[in-house]
mmCIF file of C-alpha atoms and ligand atoms in Angstrom:
data_model
loop_
_atom_site.group_PDB
_atom_site.id
_atom_site.type_symbol
_atom_site.label_atom_id
_atom_site.label_comp_id
_atom_site.label_asym_id
_atom_site.label_seq_id
_atom_site.Cartn_x
_atom_site.Cartn_y
_atom_site.Cartn_z
ATOM 1 C CA VAL A 16 14.370 -0.902 20.807
ATOM 2 C CA THR A 17 17.171 0.352 18.614
ATOM 3 C CA VAL A 18 16.673 3.879 17.437
ATOM 4 C CA CYS A 19 19.665 4.081 15.172
ATOM 5 C CA ALA A 20 19.273 5.882 11.879
ATOM 6 C CA PRO A 21 22.420 5.428 9.844
ATOM 7 C CA TYR A 22 21.208 7.525 6.929
ATOM 8 C CA PRO A 23 21.007 11.289 7.252
ATOM 9 C CA GLN A 24 18.155 13.610 6.194
ATOM 10 C CA ILE A 25 15.512 11.493 7.858
ATOM 11 C CA LEU A 26 13.867 14.469 9.473
ATOM 12 C CA PRO A 27 14.739 18.034 8.598
ATOM 13 C CA THR A 28 15.300 19.538 12.048
ATOM 14 C CA ARG A 29 16.267 23.149 12.640
ATOM 15 C CA HIS A 30 19.425 23.378 14.681
ATOM 16 C CA CYS A 31 19.176 25.711 17.596
ATOM 17 C CA PRO A 32 22.647 25.984 19.200
ATOM 18 C CA ASP A 33 21.602 26.519 22.830
ATOM 19 C CA ARG A 34 19.050 23.687 22.929
ATOM 20 C CA PRO A 35 19.997 20.019 23.188
ATOM 21 C CA ARG A 36 19.220 18.254 19.929
ATOM 22 C CA LEU A 37 17.369 14.934 19.885
ATOM 23 C CA PRO A 38 18.922 12.281 17.664
ATOM 24 C CA ARG A 39 16.966 11.938 14.418
ATOM 25 C CA GLY A 40 16.330 8.236 15.029
ATOM 26 C CA LEU A 41 14.755 9.038 18.381
ATOM 27 C CA ILE A 42 12.512 11.701 16.837
ATOM 28 C CA LEU A 43 11.377 9.191 14.256
ATOM 29 C CA PHE A 44 10.737 6.603 16.967
ATOM 30 C CA LEU A 45 8.674 9.064 19.001
ATOM 31 C CA PHE A 46 6.531 10.432 16.173
ATOM 32 C CA ALA A 47 6.214 7.568 13.721
ATOM 33 C CA PRO A 48 3.187 5.861 15.348
ATOM 34 C CA ALA A 49 1.290 9.058 14.536
ATOM 35 C CA ALA A 50 1.369 8.163 10.845
ATOM 36 C CA MET A 51 -0.528 4.905 11.358
ATOM 37 C CA GLU A 52 -2.875 6.420 13.912
ATOM 38 C CA ALA A 53 -3.642 9.073 11.296
ATOM 39 C CA VAL A 54 -4.771 6.378 8.842
ATOM 40 C CA ARG A 55 -7.086 4.711 11.375
ATOM 41 C CA ALA A 56 -8.423 7.959 12.794
ATOM 42 C CA SER A 57 -9.067 9.649 9.458
ATOM 43 C CA ALA A 58 -10.735 6.534 8.029
ATOM 44 C CA ALA A 59 -13.033 6.444 11.082
ATOM 45 C CA TRP A 60 -13.711 10.171 10.693
ATOM 46 C CA VAL A 61 -14.844 9.684 7.098
ATOM 47 C CA ALA A 62 -16.944 6.606 7.970
ATOM 48 C CA SER A 63 -18.828 8.585 10.623
ATOM 49 C CA ARG A 64 -19.803 11.312 8.117
ATOM 50 C CA SER A 65 -20.106 9.259 4.987
ATOM 51 C CA SER A 66 -23.213 9.702 2.820
ATOM 52 C CA HIS A 67 -22.529 7.654 -0.340
ATOM 53 C CA VAL A 68 -21.105 4.605 1.448
ATOM 54 C CA LYS A 69 -22.155 2.964 4.708
ATOM 55 C CA VAL A 70 -20.390 0.372 6.825
ATOM 56 C CA ASP A 71 -22.964 -2.221 7.920
ATOM 57 C CA MET A 72 -21.909 -3.432 11.372
ATOM 58 C CA LEU A 73 -24.538 -6.151 11.408
ATOM 59 C CA GLU A 74 -23.124 -7.652 8.223
ATOM 60 C CA ILE A 75 -19.651 -7.542 9.756
ATOM 61 C CA GLU A 76 -20.960 -9.568 12.705
ATOM 62 C CA LYS A 77 -22.652 -12.025 10.360
ATOM 63 C CA ALA A 78 -19.498 -12.479 8.294
ATOM 64 C CA VAL A 79 -17.380 -12.977 11.415
ATOM 65 C CA ASP A 80 -19.806 -15.560 12.816
ATOM 66 C CA LYS A 81 -20.017 -17.354 9.501
ATOM 67 C CA ILE A 82 -16.274 -17.977 9.456
ATOM 68 C CA GLN A 83 -16.243 -18.460 13.246
ATOM 69 C CA GLY A 84 -13.378 -15.999 13.421
ATOM 70 C CA ASN A 85 -11.199 -18.200 11.226
ATOM 71 C CA VAL A 86 -9.916 -16.012 8.423
ATOM 72 C CA PRO A 87 -8.552 -18.373 5.744
ATOM 73 C CA LYS A 88 -4.760 -18.173 5.706
ATOM 74 C CA VAL A 89 -3.441 -16.986 2.354
ATOM 75 C CA GLU A 90 0.297 -17.325 1.779
ATOM 76 C CA TRP A 91 2.167 -14.277 0.557
ATOM 77 C CA ASP A 92 3.056 -14.954 -3.106
ATOM 78 C CA PHE A 93 0.347 -17.605 -3.382
ATOM 79 C CA GLU A 94 0.548 -16.845 -7.111
ATOM 80 C CA GLY A 95 4.300 -17.647 -7.367
ATOM 81 C CA ILE A 96 5.060 -14.470 -9.312
ATOM 82 C CA HIS A 97 7.439 -12.474 -7.125
ATOM 83 C CA TYR A 98 11.225 -12.236 -7.117
ATOM 84 C CA PHE A 99 12.836 -13.480 -3.922
ATOM 85 C CA ASP A 100 16.497 -14.073 -3.064
ATOM 86 C CA ASN A 101 16.355 -13.419 0.690
ATOM 87 C CA GLY A 102 18.595 -10.331 0.357
ATOM 88 C CA PRO A 103 18.738 -6.598 -0.413
ATOM 89 C CA LEU A 104 17.871 -7.067 -4.087
ATOM 90 C CA THR A 105 14.481 -8.405 -3.018
ATOM 91 C CA VAL A 106 13.944 -5.204 -1.024
ATOM 92 C CA GLN A 107 14.845 -3.122 -4.099
ATOM 93 C CA TYR A 108 12.466 -5.231 -6.187
ATOM 94 C CA LEU A 109 9.577 -4.829 -3.721
ATOM 95 C CA PHE A 110 10.096 -1.083 -3.426
ATOM 96 C CA VAL A 111 10.035 -0.601 -7.199
ATOM 97 C CA LEU A 112 7.078 -2.983 -7.457
ATOM 98 C CA ASP A 113 5.076 -0.945 -4.952
ATOM 99 C CA ALA A 114 6.147 2.346 -6.512
ATOM 100 C CA LEU A 115 4.310 1.108 -9.627
ATOM 101 C CA ASN A 116 1.559 -0.859 -7.895
ATOM 102 C CA PHE A 117 -1.495 1.111 -9.029
ATOM 103 C CA CYS A 118 -4.225 1.476 -11.614
ATOM 104 C CA PHE A 119 -3.988 -1.529 -13.916
ATOM 105 C CA TRP A 120 -7.653 -1.625 -14.959
ATOM 106 C CA PRO A 121 -7.537 0.912 -17.871
ATOM 107 C CA ASP A 122 -5.820 -1.842 -19.886
ATOM 108 C CA LYS A 123 -8.210 -4.782 -19.675
ATOM 109 C CA ASP A 124 -5.400 -7.325 -20.104
ATOM 110 C CA LEU A 125 -3.023 -5.801 -17.580
ATOM 111 C CA THR A 126 -3.006 -6.934 -13.940
ATOM 112 C CA TYR A 127 -0.775 -6.697 -10.907
ATOM 113 C CA ASP A 128 0.568 -10.142 -11.859
ATOM 114 C CA ASN A 129 2.028 -8.734 -15.079
ATOM 115 C CA LEU A 130 3.918 -6.097 -13.112
ATOM 116 C CA ALA A 131 5.207 -8.478 -10.410
ATOM 117 C CA SER A 132 6.299 -11.173 -12.851
ATOM 118 C CA GLY A 133 7.572 -8.672 -15.444
ATOM 119 C CA LEU A 134 9.898 -7.032 -12.910
ATOM 120 C CA LYS A 135 10.948 -10.456 -11.657
ATOM 121 C CA LEU A 136 11.952 -11.642 -15.126
ATOM 122 C CA ALA A 137 13.738 -8.352 -15.820
ATOM 123 C CA LEU A 138 15.768 -8.766 -12.630
ATOM 124 C CA GLU A 139 16.592 -12.395 -13.342
ATOM 125 C CA LYS A 140 17.933 -11.347 -16.765
ATOM 126 C CA ASP A 141 19.867 -8.352 -15.467
ATOM 127 C CA LYS A 142 20.572 -7.959 -11.747
ATOM 128 C CA SER A 143 21.302 -4.241 -12.200
ATOM 129 C CA ALA A 144 17.964 -3.472 -13.916
ATOM 130 C CA LEU A 145 16.554 -1.851 -10.749
ATOM 131 C CA ASP A 146 19.703 -0.032 -9.601
ATOM 132 C CA ALA A 147 18.979 3.558 -8.564
ATOM 133 C CA ASP A 148 20.974 5.068 -11.441
ATOM 134 C CA ARG A 149 18.987 2.980 -13.908
ATOM 135 C CA LEU A 150 15.645 3.877 -12.291
ATOM 136 C CA LYS A 151 16.488 7.579 -12.686
ATOM 137 C CA ASN A 152 16.726 7.257 -16.431
ATOM 138 C CA TYR A 153 14.014 4.906 -17.688
ATOM 139 C CA THR A 154 11.762 6.233 -20.435
ATOM 140 C CA GLY A 155 8.209 5.032 -21.068
ATOM 141 C CA PRO A 156 9.190 2.736 -23.957
ATOM 142 C CA GLN A 157 12.097 1.332 -21.888
ATOM 143 C CA LEU A 158 9.773 0.608 -18.967
ATOM 144 C CA ARG A 159 7.394 -1.216 -21.311
ATOM 145 C CA GLU A 160 10.298 -3.212 -22.661
ATOM 146 C CA LEU A 161 11.501 -4.002 -19.136
ATOM 147 C CA LEU A 162 8.053 -5.371 -18.279
ATOM 148 C CA ASN A 163 7.713 -7.030 -21.649
ATOM 149 C CA TRP A 164 4.418 -5.176 -22.187
ATOM 150 C CA PRO A 165 3.527 -4.589 -25.849
ATOM 151 C CA ARG A 166 1.816 -1.182 -25.574
ATOM 152 C CA PRO A 167 1.839 1.957 -23.434
ATOM 153 C CA LEU A 168 1.040 1.320 -19.772
ATOM 154 C CA PRO A 169 -1.873 3.113 -18.120
ATOM 155 C CA ILE A 170 -0.738 6.581 -16.916
ATOM 156 C CA GLU A 171 2.706 5.703 -18.156
ATOM 157 C CA GLU A 172 4.225 9.184 -17.740
ATOM 158 C CA GLU A 173 3.378 9.068 -14.039
ATOM 159 C CA ARG A 174 4.891 5.616 -13.683
ATOM 160 C CA VAL A 175 8.099 6.875 -15.259
ATOM 161 C CA ARG A 176 8.118 9.994 -13.096
ATOM 162 C CA LEU A 177 7.665 7.878 -9.951
ATOM 163 C CA LEU A 178 10.507 5.570 -10.994
ATOM 164 C CA HIS A 179 12.764 8.607 -11.407
ATOM 165 C CA GLU A 180 11.692 9.912 -7.994
ATOM 166 C CA VAL A 181 12.553 6.563 -6.399
ATOM 167 C CA GLY A 182 15.948 6.363 -8.120
ATOM 168 C CA LEU A 183 16.904 9.948 -7.298
ATOM 169 C CA GLU A 184 15.861 9.868 -3.648
ATOM 170 C CA LEU A 185 17.315 6.419 -3.001
ATOM 171 C CA GLU A 186 20.604 7.722 -4.358
ATOM 172 C CA ARG A 187 20.437 11.049 -2.503
ATOM 173 C CA SER A 188 19.503 9.721 0.933
ATOM 174 C CA PHE A 189 19.958 5.952 1.079
ATOM 175 C CA GLY A 190 23.113 5.061 -0.840
ATOM 176 C CA GLY A 191 20.946 3.937 -3.770
ATOM 177 C CA GLU A 192 19.467 1.002 -1.856
ATOM 178 C CA ALA A 193 15.937 0.454 -0.620
ATOM 179 C CA ALA A 194 17.496 -1.994 1.875
ATOM 180 C CA ASN A 195 19.127 1.017 3.619
ATOM 181 C CA LEU A 196 15.772 2.773 3.756
ATOM 182 C CA VAL A 197 14.330 -0.286 5.523
ATOM 183 C CA LYS A 198 17.297 -0.543 7.903
ATOM 184 C CA SER A 199 16.861 3.136 8.836
ATOM 185 C CA ALA A 200 13.397 2.369 10.209
ATOM 186 C CA GLY A 201 14.820 0.242 13.043
ATOM 187 C CA ASN A 202 12.331 -2.654 12.627
ATOM 188 C CA SER A 203 9.332 -0.370 13.006
ATOM 189 C CA ALA A 204 6.583 -0.577 10.389
ATOM 190 C CA ALA A 205 5.238 2.819 11.442
ATOM 191 C CA SER A 206 8.695 4.422 11.171
ATOM 192 C CA LEU A 207 9.146 2.934 7.730
ATOM 193 C CA ILE A 208 5.822 4.412 6.572
ATOM 194 C CA GLU A 209 6.856 7.749 8.045
ATOM 195 C CA LEU A 210 10.225 7.605 6.278
ATOM 196 C CA ILE A 211 8.751 6.604 2.926
ATOM 197 C CA THR A 212 6.072 9.293 2.958
ATOM 198 C CA ARG A 213 8.594 11.945 3.993
ATOM 199 C CA HIS A 214 11.149 11.083 1.341
ATOM 200 C CA PHE A 215 9.003 9.955 -1.579
ATOM 201 C CA PRO A 216 6.104 12.327 -2.372
ATOM 202 C CA GLY A 217 4.612 9.786 -4.784
ATOM 203 C CA PHE A 218 3.767 7.576 -1.767
ATOM 204 C CA ARG A 219 1.813 10.328 0.060
ATOM 205 C CA ASP A 220 -1.584 8.823 -0.566
ATOM 206 C CA HIS A 221 -3.937 11.315 1.048
ATOM 207 C CA SER A 222 -6.966 13.446 0.155
ATOM 208 C CA LEU A 223 -9.177 16.189 1.492
ATOM 209 C CA TYR A 224 -12.653 15.244 2.660
ATOM 210 C CA LYS A 225 -15.074 17.863 3.993
ATOM 211 C CA GLY A 226 -12.066 20.042 4.798
ATOM 212 C CA HIS A 227 -10.288 17.255 6.671
ATOM 213 C CA GLN A 228 -7.063 15.580 5.589
ATOM 214 C CA VAL A 229 -7.459 11.842 5.133
ATOM 215 C CA PHE A 230 -4.439 9.519 5.032
ATOM 216 C CA LEU A 231 -4.572 6.082 3.474
ATOM 217 C CA TYR A 232 -0.933 5.421 2.499
ATOM 218 C CA LYS A 233 -1.871 2.363 0.465
ATOM 219 C CA ARG A 234 1.398 1.747 -1.411
ATOM 220 C CA ALA A 235 3.660 2.597 1.538
ATOM 221 C CA GLN A 236 1.756 0.159 3.742
ATOM 222 C CA ILE A 237 1.682 -2.578 1.137
ATOM 223 C CA PHE A 238 5.463 -2.303 0.814
ATOM 224 C CA VAL A 239 5.802 -3.005 4.550
ATOM 225 C CA ALA A 240 3.379 -5.924 4.236
ATOM 226 C CA ASP A 241 5.282 -7.282 1.236
ATOM 227 C CA LEU A 242 8.556 -7.195 3.191
ATOM 228 C CA TRP A 243 6.880 -8.896 6.128
ATOM 229 C CA GLY A 244 5.302 -11.529 3.888
ATOM 230 C CA ALA A 245 8.308 -12.178 1.666
ATOM 231 C CA PHE A 246 10.865 -12.390 4.503
ATOM 232 C CA LYS A 247 8.381 -14.186 6.767
ATOM 233 C CA GLY A 248 8.721 -11.628 9.553
ATOM 234 C CA GLU A 249 12.496 -11.956 9.702
ATOM 235 C CA ASN A 250 15.513 -10.002 8.495
ATOM 236 C CA TYR A 251 14.209 -7.113 6.323
ATOM 237 C CA GLY A 252 10.678 -8.225 7.172
ATOM 238 C CA GLU A 253 10.959 -7.996 10.967
ATOM 239 C CA PHE A 254 8.652 -5.320 12.413
ATOM 240 C CA TYR A 255 7.767 -5.218 16.111
ATOM 241 C CA ASP A 256 4.686 -3.093 15.349
ATOM 242 C CA ILE A 257 3.301 -4.900 12.306
ATOM 243 C CA LYS A 258 -0.135 -4.766 13.911
ATOM 244 C CA SER A 259 -0.233 -1.008 13.297
ATOM 245 C CA ILE A 260 -0.696 -1.566 9.544
ATOM 246 C CA THR A 261 -4.242 -1.296 8.166
ATOM 247 C CA ILE A 262 -5.596 -2.825 4.973
ATOM 248 C CA PHE A 263 -4.524 -1.405 1.637
ATOM 249 C CA ALA A 264 -7.340 0.671 0.186
ATOM 250 C CA ASP A 265 -7.250 -0.425 -3.438
ATOM 251 C CA TYR A 266 -10.081 -1.107 -5.902
ATOM 252 C CA ILE A 267 -10.409 -4.878 -5.243
ATOM 253 C CA VAL A 268 -11.008 -5.097 -1.471
ATOM 254 C CA PRO A 269 -13.884 -2.540 -1.511
ATOM 255 C CA ALA A 270 -15.595 -4.595 -4.230
ATOM 256 C CA VAL A 271 -15.359 -7.732 -2.078
ATOM 257 C CA LEU A 272 -16.674 -5.873 0.989
ATOM 258 C CA ARG A 273 -19.587 -4.632 -1.094
ATOM 259 C CA GLU A 274 -20.287 -8.152 -2.339
ATOM 260 C CA LEU A 275 -20.297 -9.368 1.289
ATOM 261 C CA GLY A 276 -22.860 -6.665 2.094
ATOM 262 C CA ILE A 277 -20.461 -5.016 4.533
ATOM 263 C CA LEU A 278 -20.246 -1.858 2.429
ATOM 264 C CA LYS A 279 -23.529 -0.403 1.186
ATOM 265 C CA TYR A 280 -23.445 2.122 -1.646
ATOM 266 C CA GLU A 281 -26.190 4.656 -2.415
ATOM 267 C CA SER A 282 -27.990 4.039 -5.673
ATOM 268 C CA ASN A 283 -26.217 6.600 -7.890
ATOM 269 C CA LEU A 284 -22.866 5.249 -6.814
ATOM 270 C CA CYS A 285 -24.048 1.678 -7.458
ATOM 271 C CA CYS A 286 -25.037 2.700 -11.017
ATOM 272 C CA SER A 287 -21.715 4.444 -11.689
ATOM 273 C CA ILE A 288 -19.713 1.437 -10.532
ATOM 274 C CA ASP A 289 -21.860 -1.191 -12.207
ATOM 275 C CA SER A 290 -21.746 0.707 -15.514
ATOM 276 C CA ASN A 291 -17.947 1.106 -15.252
ATOM 277 C CA SER A 292 -18.162 4.895 -15.148
ATOM 278 C CA GLU A 293 -15.109 6.585 -13.730
ATOM 279 C CA ILE A 294 -15.217 7.966 -10.207
ATOM 280 C CA VAL A 295 -13.402 11.286 -9.917
ATOM 281 C CA PRO A 296 -10.215 11.133 -7.823
ATOM 282 C CA GLY A 297 -10.639 13.079 -4.585
ATOM 283 C CA SER A 298 -14.450 13.060 -4.867
ATOM 284 C CA GLU A 299 -16.471 12.309 -1.734
ATOM 285 C CA GLU A 300 -17.492 9.007 -3.275
ATOM 286 C CA GLU A 301 -13.927 7.911 -3.891
ATOM 287 C CA VAL A 302 -12.662 8.904 -0.449
ATOM 288 C CA GLU A 303 -15.647 7.248 1.225
ATOM 289 C CA ILE A 304 -15.183 3.961 -0.647
ATOM 290 C CA ARG A 305 -11.546 3.731 0.400
ATOM 291 C CA ALA A 306 -11.835 5.074 3.957
ATOM 292 C CA CYS A 307 -14.931 2.979 4.753
ATOM 293 C CA SER A 308 -13.067 -0.124 3.545
ATOM 294 C CA VAL A 309 -10.221 0.566 5.965
ATOM 295 C CA HIS A 310 -12.649 1.267 8.795
ATOM 296 C CA ALA A 311 -14.835 -1.787 8.098
ATOM 297 C CA VAL A 312 -11.859 -4.146 8.245
ATOM 298 C CA GLU A 313 -10.591 -2.502 11.431
ATOM 299 C CA LYS A 314 -14.006 -3.196 12.982
ATOM 300 C CA MET A 315 -13.966 -6.749 11.659
ATOM 301 C CA ARG A 316 -10.500 -7.385 13.099
ATOM 302 C CA GLU A 317 -11.455 -5.908 16.487
ATOM 303 C CA LEU A 318 -14.541 -8.102 16.616
ATOM 304 C CA ILE A 319 -12.702 -11.309 15.676
ATOM 305 C CA ASN A 320 -9.974 -10.616 18.207
ATOM 306 C CA LYS A 321 -12.446 -9.818 20.981
ATOM 307 C CA LYS A 322 -14.971 -12.562 20.307
ATOM 308 C CA PHE A 323 -12.552 -15.382 19.464
ATOM 309 C CA GLY A 324 -9.521 -14.280 21.517
ATOM 310 C CA LYS A 325 -7.265 -13.941 18.477
ATOM 311 C CA GLN A 326 -4.359 -11.698 17.571
ATOM 312 C CA LEU A 327 -5.342 -11.281 13.962
ATOM 313 C CA LEU A 328 -3.698 -8.541 11.875
ATOM 314 C CA SER A 329 -5.459 -6.367 9.310
ATOM 315 C CA ILE A 330 -2.901 -7.651 6.780
ATOM 316 C CA ASP A 331 -4.254 -11.199 7.232
ATOM 317 C CA ILE A 332 -7.779 -10.050 6.443
ATOM 318 C CA ASP A 333 -6.553 -7.955 3.530
ATOM 319 C CA LEU A 334 -4.766 -10.782 1.765
ATOM 320 C CA TRP A 335 -7.759 -13.071 2.199
ATOM 321 C CA LEU A 336 -10.229 -10.503 0.796
ATOM 322 C CA TRP A 337 -7.867 -9.475 -2.005
ATOM 323 C CA SER A 338 -7.227 -13.066 -3.094
ATOM 324 C CA VAL A 339 -10.991 -13.696 -3.140
ATOM 325 C CA GLY A 340 -11.496 -10.530 -5.194
ATOM 326 C CA VAL A 341 -8.897 -11.196 -7.882
ATOM 327 C CA GLN A 342 -10.225 -14.695 -8.420
ATOM 328 C CA ASN A 343 -13.737 -13.383 -8.993
ATOM 329 C CA MET A 344 -13.656 -11.912 -12.476
ATOM 330 C CA ALA A 345 -17.345 -10.939 -12.342
ATOM 331 C CA LEU A 346 -16.839 -8.444 -9.515
ATOM 332 C CA SER A 347 -17.287 -4.832 -10.622
ATOM 333 C CA HIS A 348 -14.933 -2.415 -8.908
ATOM 334 C CA HIS A 349 -14.751 1.361 -8.781
ATOM 335 C CA ARG A 350 -12.585 2.960 -11.427
ATOM 336 C CA THR A 351 -10.560 6.006 -10.509
ATOM 337 C CA LEU A 352 -7.480 7.169 -12.377
ATOM 338 C CA SER A 353 -4.992 7.414 -9.537
ATOM 339 C CA ILE A 354 -1.305 6.919 -8.861
ATOM 340 C CA TYR A 355 -2.051 5.775 -5.308
ATOM 341 C CA TYR A 356 -3.782 2.428 -5.878
HETATM 342 N N1 56B B 419 -5.552 -4.638 -0.836
HETATM 343 C C1 56B B 419 -4.644 -5.173 -1.614
HETATM 344 N N2 56B B 419 -4.477 -4.702 -2.862
HETATM 345 C C2 56B B 419 -3.529 -5.266 -3.643
HETATM 346 C C3 56B B 419 -2.726 -6.311 -3.218
HETATM 347 C C4 56B B 419 -1.865 -6.617 -4.274
HETATM 348 C C5 56B B 419 -0.818 -7.669 -4.365
HETATM 349 N N3 56B B 419 -0.251 -8.050 -3.142
HETATM 350 C C6 56B B 419 0.621 -9.174 -3.160
HETATM 351 C C7 56B B 419 1.082 -9.517 -1.833
HETATM 352 C C8 56B B 419 0.958 -10.841 -1.569
HETATM 353 C C9 56B B 419 0.214 -11.517 -2.582
HETATM 354 O O1 56B B 419 0.847 -12.675 -3.019
HETATM 355 C C10 56B B 419 -0.041 -10.449 -3.642
HETATM 356 O O2 56B B 419 0.527 -10.728 -4.869
HETATM 357 C C11 56B B 419 -2.184 -5.747 -5.306
HETATM 358 N N4 56B B 419 -3.192 -4.950 -4.908
HETATM 359 C C12 56B B 419 -3.953 -3.965 -5.655
HETATM 360 O O3 56B B 419 -4.961 -4.654 -6.403
HETATM 361 C C13 56B B 419 -5.245 -3.913 -7.587
HETATM 362 C C14 56B B 419 -4.854 -4.716 -8.791
HETATM 363 O O4 56B B 419 -5.833 -5.603 -9.128
HETATM 364 P P1 56B B 419 -5.854 -6.227 -10.610
HETATM 365 O O5 56B B 419 -6.114 -5.069 -11.567
HETATM 366 O O6 56B B 419 -6.980 -7.223 -10.583
HETATM 367 O O7 56B B 419 -4.517 -6.868 -10.839
HETATM 368 C C15 56B B 419 -4.361 -2.660 -7.527
HETATM 369 O O8 56B B 419 -5.044 -1.611 -6.872
HETATM 370 C C16 56B B 419 -3.212 -3.154 -6.686
HETATM 371 O O9 56B B 419 -2.487 -2.101 -6.108
HETATM 372 C C17 56B B 419 -2.907 -6.830 -1.892
HETATM 373 O O10 56B B 419 -2.267 -7.764 -1.402
HETATM 374 N N5 56B B 419 -3.880 -6.229 -1.143
#
């Protein structure tokens, strides 16, 4: 395993002159798996204390038996909407895409597809549109224009702020290129998550639940999955520990799990969701919906792998469930104003 870290400031370590200093890359290599363990462990912690949402293990077994362990294979970019040129510009594109990959529902006509294809078209017109020095300076109206969207985007000021954060930090620590950020992780998905959440506060998707810190890291994880999917596990998409990634706790996958009967909501929560009422960010309900989704799919994956001798990844299950969800317009999902998903 290479533990090289060509870019400085990966971990702020205090230098103590009479103690040998570990190379930063090695520190990252040693501690990075903790980030992904934290997601699994905190999701399980919430699921074991959850009162508004329950994971129904019996329904998981039924679902697994029904498909006989064969999760339908969904190709990354099955929609044909993403930019791809097999090089560093694709990495820049995916990083910006996932920096903005949240909360589309407040505008009933806006979807993830608009963002992915809008950024793609912008890049095809102007290859420098996502350069770090440009990202640092976009205004709300310019971002709308870039995406060819006719009106203000949901939580637009936050989207602009996050773009600035990405531009500034890419420039400060990674020579302006997301490709250097990825190279610094030494082909480890867990190290990349660790790096992203250390350097870019907007990606620190976490909350407090009953006094306990819960980590879900949805957009950081989806960026890793997008690299892996787009580059087909090679080049910038090669990660020896891709199996450490969990699902991406968004607002579509929980709705599909509920429809399958795998997630059960208590009646007040059912009413709020079915009447499109907003769920408060950081509320027990919100954290439980997201954490129980992660935990339920972990259980599903474990069961499939054990019962059918497979090596299935959570990412495979995620893309299947998500693609089912976005094609089912009638599905009601929880609505939380959030920059994380
Ligand atoms: N769990 C999970 N959530 C995902 C994605 C993706 C897109 N992944 C790309 C990767 C390969 C494919 O080809 C996809 O194009 C977006 N989302 C989330 O959905 C929500 C948007 O929904 P709507 O408002 O209806 O567009 C929003 O929270 C968004 O963050 C995923 O894969 N998994």
